[in-house]
XYZ file of C-alpha atoms in Angstrom:
611
model
C 28.378 -23.307 -9.454
C 26.626 -20.698 -7.463
C 26.431 -17.506 -9.487
C 28.239 -14.912 -7.347
C 26.628 -12.041 -9.410
C 23.376 -12.967 -8.270
C 23.823 -12.757 -4.744
C 22.443 -9.512 -3.242
C 21.836 -8.231 0.520
C 22.293 -4.906 1.907
C 21.999 -3.630 5.095
C 19.331 -1.344 6.531
C 17.096 -2.044 3.542
C 14.179 -4.569 2.731
C 16.758 -7.339 3.244
C 17.796 -6.289 6.937
C 15.729 -4.387 9.181
C 14.450 -4.320 12.685
C 11.112 -5.867 12.866
C 10.503 -4.876 16.449
C 12.818 -3.602 19.329
C 14.328 -7.078 19.814
C 13.799 -8.821 16.531
C 16.034 -8.541 13.267
C 14.612 -9.919 9.824
C 17.397 -10.566 7.265
C 16.599 -11.617 3.453
C 19.296 -12.693 0.903
C 18.838 -13.171 -2.844
C 20.297 -15.787 -4.833
C 19.831 -17.320 -8.474
C 17.053 -19.323 -8.661
C 17.602 -23.192 -7.976
C 21.256 -22.852 -7.373
C 21.631 -22.642 -3.407
C 20.188 -25.726 -1.450
C 20.660 -24.167 1.867
C 21.408 -21.047 3.362
C 22.560 -20.101 6.907
C 22.752 -16.911 8.553
C 26.228 -16.248 10.639
C 25.449 -13.540 13.152
C 26.940 -12.472 16.448
C 28.072 -9.422 18.844
C 30.747 -7.611 17.217
C 32.367 -6.952 20.575
C 32.527 -10.519 21.908
C 35.860 -11.961 21.327
C 38.000 -14.129 23.619
C 40.983 -12.194 23.575
C 41.246 -8.492 22.786
C 39.291 -6.617 20.138
C 37.753 -4.021 22.704
C 36.406 -0.492 21.514
C 34.887 -1.756 18.172
C 38.513 -2.132 16.646
C 37.791 -5.228 14.460
C 41.027 -4.826 12.806
C 43.051 -4.873 16.177
C 46.259 -7.283 16.192
C 45.497 -8.726 19.575
C 41.477 -9.551 18.705
C 41.285 -13.116 18.350
C 38.566 -16.078 19.181
C 35.263 -14.470 17.905
C 32.861 -16.293 20.286
C 29.911 -14.307 19.461
C 29.142 -16.184 16.181
C 25.930 -18.076 16.060
C 24.314 -19.872 13.136
C 20.704 -19.812 12.187
C 18.887 -21.781 9.451
C 17.031 -19.882 7.192
C 14.070 -20.699 5.161
C 13.357 -20.432 1.537
C 10.991 -17.651 1.800
C 9.583 -17.474 -1.956
C 11.209 -17.554 -5.753
C 10.629 -15.237 -8.629
C 11.246 -15.597 -12.301
C 15.023 -15.406 -11.773
C 15.786 -15.459 -8.165
C 15.286 -17.033 -4.935
C 14.986 -15.350 -1.535
C 16.070 -16.834 1.981
C 14.613 -15.364 5.179
C 15.307 -15.847 9.029
C 14.847 -13.901 12.164
C 17.424 -12.861 14.842
C 17.453 -11.673 18.311
C 20.945 -10.094 19.297
C 21.403 -10.343 23.195
C 23.084 -6.796 22.885
C 20.956 -5.212 19.970
C 23.782 -4.987 17.636
C 25.129 -7.420 15.310
C 27.776 -8.603 12.603
C 26.645 -11.236 10.197
C 27.254 -12.743 6.880
C 25.643 -15.911 5.057
C 26.775 -19.139 4.378
C 25.526 -20.492 0.900
C 25.545 -24.186 0.206
C 24.913 -25.411 -3.305
C 25.677 -28.477 -5.279
C 28.607 -30.843 -4.992
C 29.472 -29.301 -1.540
C 30.029 -25.935 -2.731
C 29.821 -23.433 0.048
C 30.259 -19.811 -0.208
C 30.352 -17.043 2.619
C 28.549 -13.892 1.481
C 29.826 -11.050 2.932
C 29.552 -7.233 2.624
C 33.097 -7.004 1.088
C 33.696 -10.227 -0.695
C 31.988 -13.360 -1.297
C 34.604 -16.232 -0.494
C 34.599 -20.110 -0.833
C 34.454 -21.788 2.744
C 36.378 -25.279 3.314
C 34.750 -26.336 6.816
C 33.004 -24.781 9.921
C 36.588 -23.902 11.148
C 37.299 -22.032 8.294
C 39.131 -18.427 9.393
C 36.741 -16.537 7.029
C 33.921 -17.397 9.297
C 35.600 -15.210 11.906
C 36.537 -12.209 9.710
C 34.127 -9.776 10.990
C 35.701 -6.794 8.710
C 34.002 -8.844 5.642
C 30.749 -9.088 7.952
C 27.581 -6.940 7.290
C 26.705 -4.451 10.090
C 23.627 -3.304 11.907
C 25.024 -1.482 14.334
C 22.144 -0.810 17.273
C 18.780 -1.474 17.128
C 17.212 1.723 18.433
C 13.687 1.290 19.335
C 13.016 4.897 17.776
C 14.429 3.738 14.205
C 11.875 0.856 14.218
C 9.424 1.033 11.640
C 6.162 1.634 13.503
C 3.122 1.926 11.917
C -0.382 2.100 13.722
C -1.602 -1.428 14.757
C -5.379 -0.701 13.992
C -4.339 -0.594 10.176
C -3.776 -4.237 9.697
C -7.685 -5.101 10.743
C -9.034 -1.994 8.729
C -11.267 -2.509 5.679
C -11.320 0.724 3.709
C -14.183 2.076 1.608
C -12.989 4.906 -0.764
C -15.665 7.646 -1.415
C -15.943 10.348 -4.098
C -18.074 12.850 -1.856
C -19.521 14.581 -5.020
C -21.059 11.076 -6.302
C -21.711 9.190 -3.219
C -25.119 10.504 -2.137
C -27.197 13.565 -1.808
C -28.145 14.236 1.472
C -28.596 18.021 1.515
C -30.044 19.242 -2.060
C -30.385 22.829 -0.700
C -26.340 23.360 -0.846
C -25.845 21.253 -4.293
C -24.085 23.611 -6.989
C -26.720 25.258 -9.306
C -25.954 23.295 -11.994
C -26.249 19.971 -10.597
C -27.820 17.656 -12.651
C -30.513 14.870 -11.275
C -28.759 12.133 -9.365
C -27.595 9.667 -11.877
C -29.572 10.645 -14.774
C -26.536 10.456 -17.233
C -23.392 9.277 -17.239
C -20.634 11.940 -15.953
C -18.342 14.252 -17.511
C -15.284 15.871 -16.690
C -17.240 18.950 -15.429
C -20.651 17.265 -14.298
C -21.996 17.974 -10.923
C -24.674 15.532 -9.082
C -24.885 17.157 -5.460
C -23.276 14.867 -3.723
C -22.352 15.583 -0.139
C -21.001 14.710 3.489
C -24.846 14.644 4.550
C -25.433 12.065 2.328
C -22.363 9.880 3.592
C -23.620 10.549 7.177
C -27.188 9.157 5.903
C -25.511 6.093 4.940
C -23.019 5.024 7.273
C -25.294 2.040 8.829
C -24.868 0.958 5.208
C -21.481 0.944 5.472
C -21.335 -0.678 8.886
C -23.668 -3.650 7.707
C -21.146 -4.249 4.627
C -18.326 -4.241 7.456
C -16.468 -0.954 6.821
C -14.414 0.192 9.506
C -12.576 2.859 7.476
C -13.571 5.743 5.169
C -11.115 7.310 2.689
C -12.316 10.327 1.263
C -11.007 12.141 -1.786
C -10.504 15.836 -0.900
C -13.484 17.588 0.924
C -12.000 21.248 0.917
C -12.687 23.952 -1.305
C -12.236 23.392 -4.808
C -13.420 24.516 -8.288
C -13.840 21.051 -9.977
C -16.056 18.004 -8.820
C -12.783 16.251 -7.585
C -11.578 19.099 -5.559
C -7.884 18.261 -6.168
C -7.364 22.205 -7.152
C -7.717 23.341 -3.596
C -8.542 27.136 -3.290
C -8.916 27.009 0.348
C -7.159 24.008 2.740
C -8.876 25.414 5.751
C -12.571 25.152 4.339
C -14.968 22.585 3.658
C -16.407 23.093 0.035
C -19.651 24.613 0.533
C -21.342 22.053 -1.848
C -20.174 19.321 0.506
C -21.030 21.005 4.054
C -19.283 22.839 6.701
C -17.576 22.359 9.750
C -20.091 20.903 11.700
C -21.283 18.643 8.911
C -17.732 17.006 9.137
C -17.754 17.073 12.895
C -20.868 15.055 12.754
C -19.488 12.817 9.973
C -16.481 11.888 11.982
C -18.404 11.586 15.355
C -21.187 9.247 13.696
C -18.285 7.103 11.987
C -16.119 6.913 15.223
C -19.371 5.660 17.054
C -19.583 2.548 14.508
C -15.890 1.782 14.914
C -14.499 3.439 11.479
C -11.752 5.464 11.206
C -11.598 8.545 8.937
C -9.044 9.500 6.425
C -8.768 12.514 4.333
C -6.890 13.720 1.077
C -4.098 16.229 1.442
C -3.010 17.933 -2.127
C 0.300 19.601 -1.133
C 2.098 19.040 -4.296
C -0.109 21.524 -6.266
C -3.069 24.238 -5.337
C -5.928 25.603 -7.388
C -5.329 28.343 -9.507
C -8.261 30.261 -8.067
C -6.527 30.208 -4.697
C -5.569 33.524 -2.986
C -1.999 32.573 -3.457
C -1.755 32.069 -7.034
C -4.368 34.872 -7.912
C -2.024 37.284 -5.936
C 0.921 36.070 -8.332
C -1.243 36.597 -11.563
C -2.104 40.129 -10.211
C 1.157 41.210 -8.855
C 3.645 39.081 -10.747
C 6.999 39.099 -9.510
C 6.149 41.625 -6.990
C 3.630 39.358 -5.286
C 4.339 38.251 -1.675
C 3.762 34.644 -2.922
C 6.219 34.501 -5.972
C 8.453 32.248 -4.257
C 5.550 29.955 -3.317
C 5.706 28.485 -6.900
C 8.118 27.621 -9.573
C 7.563 30.533 -11.718
C 9.993 30.688 -14.763
C 9.173 33.832 -16.227
C 6.469 36.131 -17.192
C 3.813 36.038 -18.673
C 2.628 32.973 -16.889
C 1.171 31.742 -19.871
C 2.665 32.363 -23.575
C -0.409 32.946 -25.556
C 1.634 32.672 -28.810
C 1.960 28.986 -28.064
C -2.055 28.723 -26.790
C -2.704 26.146 -29.703
C 0.472 23.896 -28.279
C 0.808 21.291 -25.345
C 0.503 23.148 -22.128
C 4.252 21.981 -21.439
C 4.979 24.456 -24.165
C 2.738 27.422 -23.219
C 3.131 27.436 -19.312
C 6.252 29.311 -17.890
C 5.576 27.813 -14.492
C 5.350 24.095 -13.286
C 2.433 22.553 -12.788
C 1.136 19.068 -11.921
C 0.707 17.179 -15.084
C 0.822 20.427 -17.057
C -2.389 21.258 -15.761
C -2.967 25.142 -16.013
C -5.269 25.319 -13.128
C -2.753 23.484 -10.808
C 0.525 25.324 -10.194
C 3.122 23.583 -8.236
C 3.963 24.498 -4.816
C 7.504 24.890 -3.450
C 7.626 22.857 -0.454
C 11.106 23.872 0.166
C 10.006 27.572 0.837
C 9.836 27.751 4.798
C 6.501 29.677 4.487
C 4.845 27.151 2.410
C 6.018 24.188 4.497
C 4.759 25.776 7.674
C 1.524 26.550 6.004
C 0.676 23.300 4.551
C 2.042 21.278 7.788
C -0.793 23.676 9.797
C -3.259 22.398 7.300
C -2.269 18.782 8.387
C -2.469 19.746 12.304
C -5.395 21.859 11.777
C -7.576 18.603 10.433
C -6.243 16.643 13.180
C -6.422 18.963 15.922
C -9.902 20.294 15.236
C -11.955 17.153 13.492
C -9.858 14.352 15.142
C -9.321 12.635 11.677
C -7.513 9.124 11.769
C -5.417 9.271 8.640
C -3.977 11.335 5.837
C -3.648 10.127 2.179
C -0.946 12.346 0.499
C -2.024 13.063 -3.389
C 1.255 12.909 -5.883
C 3.406 12.163 -2.826
C 6.351 11.430 -4.470
C 6.827 14.635 -6.156
C 6.663 16.631 -3.153
C 10.290 16.822 -1.306
C 11.166 14.227 1.375
C 12.527 16.803 3.839
C 9.047 18.219 3.976
C 7.368 14.849 4.343
C 9.728 13.993 7.470
C 8.699 17.109 9.193
C 5.020 16.531 8.236
C 5.122 13.196 9.850
C 7.066 14.297 13.053
C 4.314 17.393 13.550
C 1.325 15.001 13.211
C 2.854 11.984 15.183
C 3.293 14.470 18.123
C -0.166 15.503 17.755
C -1.588 12.052 17.288
C 0.633 9.213 17.806
C -1.763 6.603 15.787
C -2.392 8.718 12.783
C -1.946 6.680 9.431
C 0.044 8.376 7.037
C -0.154 7.158 3.582
C 1.459 8.187 0.255
C 0.244 7.955 -3.203
C 3.075 6.361 -5.031
C 2.472 3.977 -8.057
C 6.150 2.585 -8.175
C 8.719 1.102 -5.909
C 8.438 3.200 -2.803
C 11.140 1.883 -0.582
C 12.800 5.307 -0.386
C 9.629 6.786 1.460
C 9.130 3.632 3.906
C 12.063 3.922 6.022
C 9.896 4.688 8.896
C 10.768 8.543 8.725
C 8.033 9.636 6.484
C 5.056 7.470 5.347
C 3.243 4.523 7.155
C 2.265 3.051 3.782
C 1.856 3.755 0.249
C -1.063 2.611 -2.115
C -0.017 -0.817 -3.281
C -0.324 -0.205 -7.293
C 2.467 -2.951 -8.156
C 0.086 -5.357 -5.945
C -2.957 -4.283 -8.041
C -0.968 -4.587 -11.567
C -0.175 -8.377 -10.610
C -3.948 -9.092 -9.855
C -5.266 -7.372 -12.754
C -2.535 -8.982 -15.029
C -3.715 -12.400 -13.756
C -7.472 -12.183 -13.244
C -8.479 -9.283 -15.401
C -6.556 -9.101 -18.397
C -5.017 -12.716 -18.494
C -1.536 -11.103 -19.329
C -0.013 -13.342 -16.575
C -0.265 -16.934 -16.002
C -0.484 -18.457 -12.694
C 3.362 -18.902 -12.385
C 4.064 -15.290 -13.652
C 1.286 -14.046 -11.311
C 2.970 -15.991 -8.281
C 6.431 -14.371 -9.302
C 4.547 -10.983 -9.532
C 3.134 -11.271 -6.205
C 6.159 -12.691 -4.480
C 8.335 -9.661 -6.129
C 6.124 -7.414 -4.482
C 6.286 -9.131 -1.132
C 10.054 -8.903 -1.088
C 10.245 -5.590 -2.105
C 9.545 -4.333 1.114
C 9.987 -5.249 4.827
C 7.105 -7.575 6.234
C 6.285 -4.435 8.722
C 5.564 -2.493 5.636
C 3.576 -5.179 3.796
C 1.205 -5.341 6.999
C -0.117 -1.969 6.460
C 0.213 -1.514 2.778
C -2.882 0.020 1.013
C -4.372 -2.340 -1.085
C -6.902 -1.726 -3.877
C -8.377 -3.092 -7.285
C -9.446 0.167 -8.433
C -10.093 3.823 -7.262
C -10.885 7.294 -8.676
C -7.871 7.425 -11.090
C -8.488 4.023 -12.567
C -10.852 2.023 -14.499
C -13.013 -0.079 -12.530
C -12.535 -3.744 -11.743
C -15.519 -4.919 -13.442
C -14.606 -2.878 -16.485
C -11.128 -4.242 -16.474
C -12.545 -7.800 -16.211
C -14.417 -6.913 -19.477
C -17.898 -6.996 -17.426
C -17.061 -10.653 -15.984
C -18.237 -10.290 -12.586
C -17.066 -13.580 -11.457
C -13.225 -12.748 -12.552
C -13.904 -9.591 -10.395
C -14.923 -12.068 -7.488
C -11.684 -13.802 -7.707
C -10.108 -10.397 -7.727
C -11.453 -8.955 -4.638
C -11.182 -12.725 -3.013
C -7.367 -12.559 -3.709
C -7.251 -9.192 -2.092
C -8.842 -10.084 0.610
C -6.719 -13.060 1.621
C -3.522 -11.099 1.042
C -1.505 -8.868 3.688
C -2.200 -5.122 3.733
C -5.092 -3.223 4.491
C -7.832 -3.630 1.742
C -10.003 -1.096 0.251
C -13.288 -1.177 -1.724
C -13.907 1.730 -4.302
C -17.591 3.096 -3.831
C -20.099 1.067 -5.621
C -17.917 -1.837 -6.171
C -19.784 -3.991 -3.755
C -22.839 -3.788 -5.808
C -21.360 -4.121 -9.296
C -20.857 -0.733 -10.201
C -19.166 -0.536 -13.570
C -17.266 2.544 -15.362
C -14.046 2.701 -17.557
C -11.395 5.509 -16.822
C -12.136 9.053 -15.764
C -15.172 10.296 -15.876
C -16.671 6.935 -16.305
C -15.471 5.630 -13.046
C -16.932 8.118 -11.120
C -20.547 7.458 -11.737
C -23.147 8.047 -9.255
C -23.920 5.653 -6.470
C -26.827 3.562 -6.932
C -29.056 3.540 -4.069
C -31.872 1.478 -5.474
C -31.662 -1.807 -4.055
C -33.335 -3.580 -7.160
C -30.619 -2.341 -9.346
C -27.749 -3.894 -6.655
C -26.220 -7.024 -7.797
C -26.860 -8.607 -4.593
C -24.712 -11.672 -5.201
C -21.400 -9.650 -5.723
C -22.567 -7.539 -2.607
C -22.760 -11.310 -0.573
C -19.814 -12.270 -1.736
C -17.853 -8.853 -0.636
C -19.595 -9.150 2.605
C -18.493 -12.877 2.978
C -15.086 -12.325 2.749
C -14.936 -8.810 5.077
C -16.223 -11.221 7.454
C -13.890 -13.967 6.759
C -10.952 -11.538 6.781
C -11.899 -10.072 10.339
C -12.492 -13.698 11.891
C -9.532 -15.109 10.547
C -6.232 -13.565 11.089
C -4.283 -15.948 9.191
C -5.858 -14.208 6.072
C -4.528 -11.058 6.955
C -0.612 -12.570 7.974
C 1.993 -11.594 5.761
C 3.087 -15.295 5.318
C 2.043 -16.828 2.035
C 2.970 -20.248 0.851
C 2.373 -21.520 -2.950
C 0.932 -24.983 -3.183
C 0.357 -25.150 -6.676
C 0.067 -22.829 -9.844
C -1.135 -24.947 -12.767
C -0.646 -22.443 -16.051
C -2.612 -25.193 -18.066
C -5.984 -25.159 -15.849
C -5.167 -21.624 -14.629
C -5.536 -23.085 -11.050
C -3.531 -22.008 -7.912
C -3.344 -23.078 -4.483
C -1.972 -21.020 -1.764
C -1.756 -21.386 2.290
C -2.148 -18.169 4.689
C -1.298 -19.292 8.080
C 0.001 -17.741 11.696
C 0.607 -19.033 14.899
C -2.845 -20.118 15.242
C -4.319 -21.491 11.906
C -3.707 -22.351 8.435
C -6.033 -21.625 5.504
C -5.739 -23.116 2.347
C -7.287 -21.242 -0.680
C -8.275 -22.645 -4.350
C -8.874 -20.709 -7.219
C -9.891 -21.505 -10.800
C -9.411 -18.415 -13.044
C -10.636 -20.244 -16.148
C -14.004 -20.398 -18.014
C -13.741 -24.464 -17.687
C -14.271 -26.419 -14.792
C -11.127 -28.100 -13.252
C -10.142 -30.896 -11.200
C -7.316 -30.395 -9.158
C -4.912 -32.621 -7.668
C -4.532 -32.176 -4.192
C -0.994 -31.996 -2.415
C -0.406 -34.941 -0.537
C -0.463 -32.475 2.524
C -4.016 -31.712 1.955
C -5.502 -35.185 0.791
C -7.517 -36.953 2.896
C -8.186 -34.304 5.497
C -11.040 -33.033 7.782
C -11.354 -29.336 7.321
C -13.963 -26.605 7.674
C -15.342 -24.755 4.465
C -15.048 -21.420 5.864
C -16.770 -19.276 3.186
C -19.929 -21.639 3.525
C -19.142 -22.345 7.124
C -19.340 -25.985 6.794
C -17.261 -29.012 7.770
C -16.221 -31.428 4.904
C -13.507 -33.749 3.874
C -11.134 -33.471 1.236
C -9.958 -36.509 -0.907
C -7.329 -36.908 -3.388
C -8.806 -34.456 -5.939
C -11.226 -30.996 -5.757
C -13.176 -30.176 -8.556
C -14.042 -26.132 -9.059
C -16.398 -24.963 -11.129
C -15.597 -22.122 -13.888
C -14.257 -19.101 -12.213
C -14.561 -21.101 -8.868
C -12.863 -21.004 -5.492
C -12.705 -22.670 -2.099
C -11.326 -21.892 1.120
C -10.464 -24.747 3.954
C -9.337 -24.507 7.371
C -7.625 -27.293 8.956
C -9.240 -28.781 11.718
């Protein structure tokens, strides 16, 4: 029996959306292993042979629905508990009513509609034309189509923490700056990294294959990370000035690199003019409504020895005393911050904004922010920092993408921590992929580490071969991948502040084997569009040997990836679809022939393109 309680679909969600102005994507979930075939029943709601005009589907004179068409669905993937079925449809008149025909064992056939799931007997069953039980996609309005910038799909990002990347102008370094890389960083240490240092190394990044630069905040702040903004319109003096930024962006653009800055709009620095005015004037401050002040004094000194959540009488980011939360519902605050967004696009021609703590800012603000920024630069990329399920922000009216931490967790669980088996890894990746529309997955920001996390090599307990496999999977998955500065040369480090070490520029201290690996997979991703495509087919997940095989394909090519995530060599029996094939080893750029088995070295991999 097909378990009705497991069947799930919802219109206008990751299960039903317009992929482009002509194409609907439709997905339905069923209990694992219970459905053998799924069919989409779809048609125009007004296409009746008799009556039914005006959209009155319950009209007594409406009969003979002639709009119904059946489209076979493919099994998209499976997770631990569910199967997912998928198909495309192109409604002729840009609107549709639809339901799903599900076939199980012993000739069981169900019609899954919006209001009920019913048993059907044959293709003439009246339920197949009862549109009141069909899901509705009222109209495919072009403006409602999720439309992220196309350039993002092909971008390779490199995240730079400016204070730790390179010191290009010692004359502007903080007075307390330490000699470059002389010791491990602390939360409060400075080393003098600046934007001129980035300019000086743009050729290095270009040679690496980077096409996008993502900066943590470059605006004025008191800390080394600058997430405590004191002036949103001023470059931090320790990083440079307006002309430095303009030169950086000009030189980056000249090399085909996009530039993404970090917007910190959830909170502001305690040394900002606005918060200092509140401190000075209290409830009479003209900025009092810019914040969430519950009572005065702002800090209850009688509780100074307790957790900050008890002594602070105002809302702050993560109970941080130096980061009071902004009231983005206040029209003045909204206009002020949106002008900040416009200012950096209009005056410096940046290509993207990364939005810090985006999930704690009200969504009305983000909708206005998007409209204003897209009006200036339609192809700007708006990326939200959200660590959890993010469908709420990805309907096309707020963000273009979020940082794909759920995928990061899956990759770390399999390659780094060993907490996921191969099958569990497959299920976790599939679960991420079906959580969003394909349009969203194609531009999702993929990362293994960042300034907020321990570095990937640390997560792999120093095993760089494991880290290489993690990078390999990242770069053969959909989305737009990012490398955290220094990852390409084997820079290690635990959680903050050790994940923010100074970049090493002495090439004799670089892991050149890791760097060559990173450069090669970047090159492959650029040259083989199939590796960037969303479609992914798992051919094998072997828990015993910790080996997996998956294929990436588009309409032009098919590439098979083999991975051995074990310290032991593995002899993998190839599926019949791959045995005795002439292929091209794309990693080593050599033709070869597959037999019935393939031997993979410990933590080894192979990538073959069908000839």
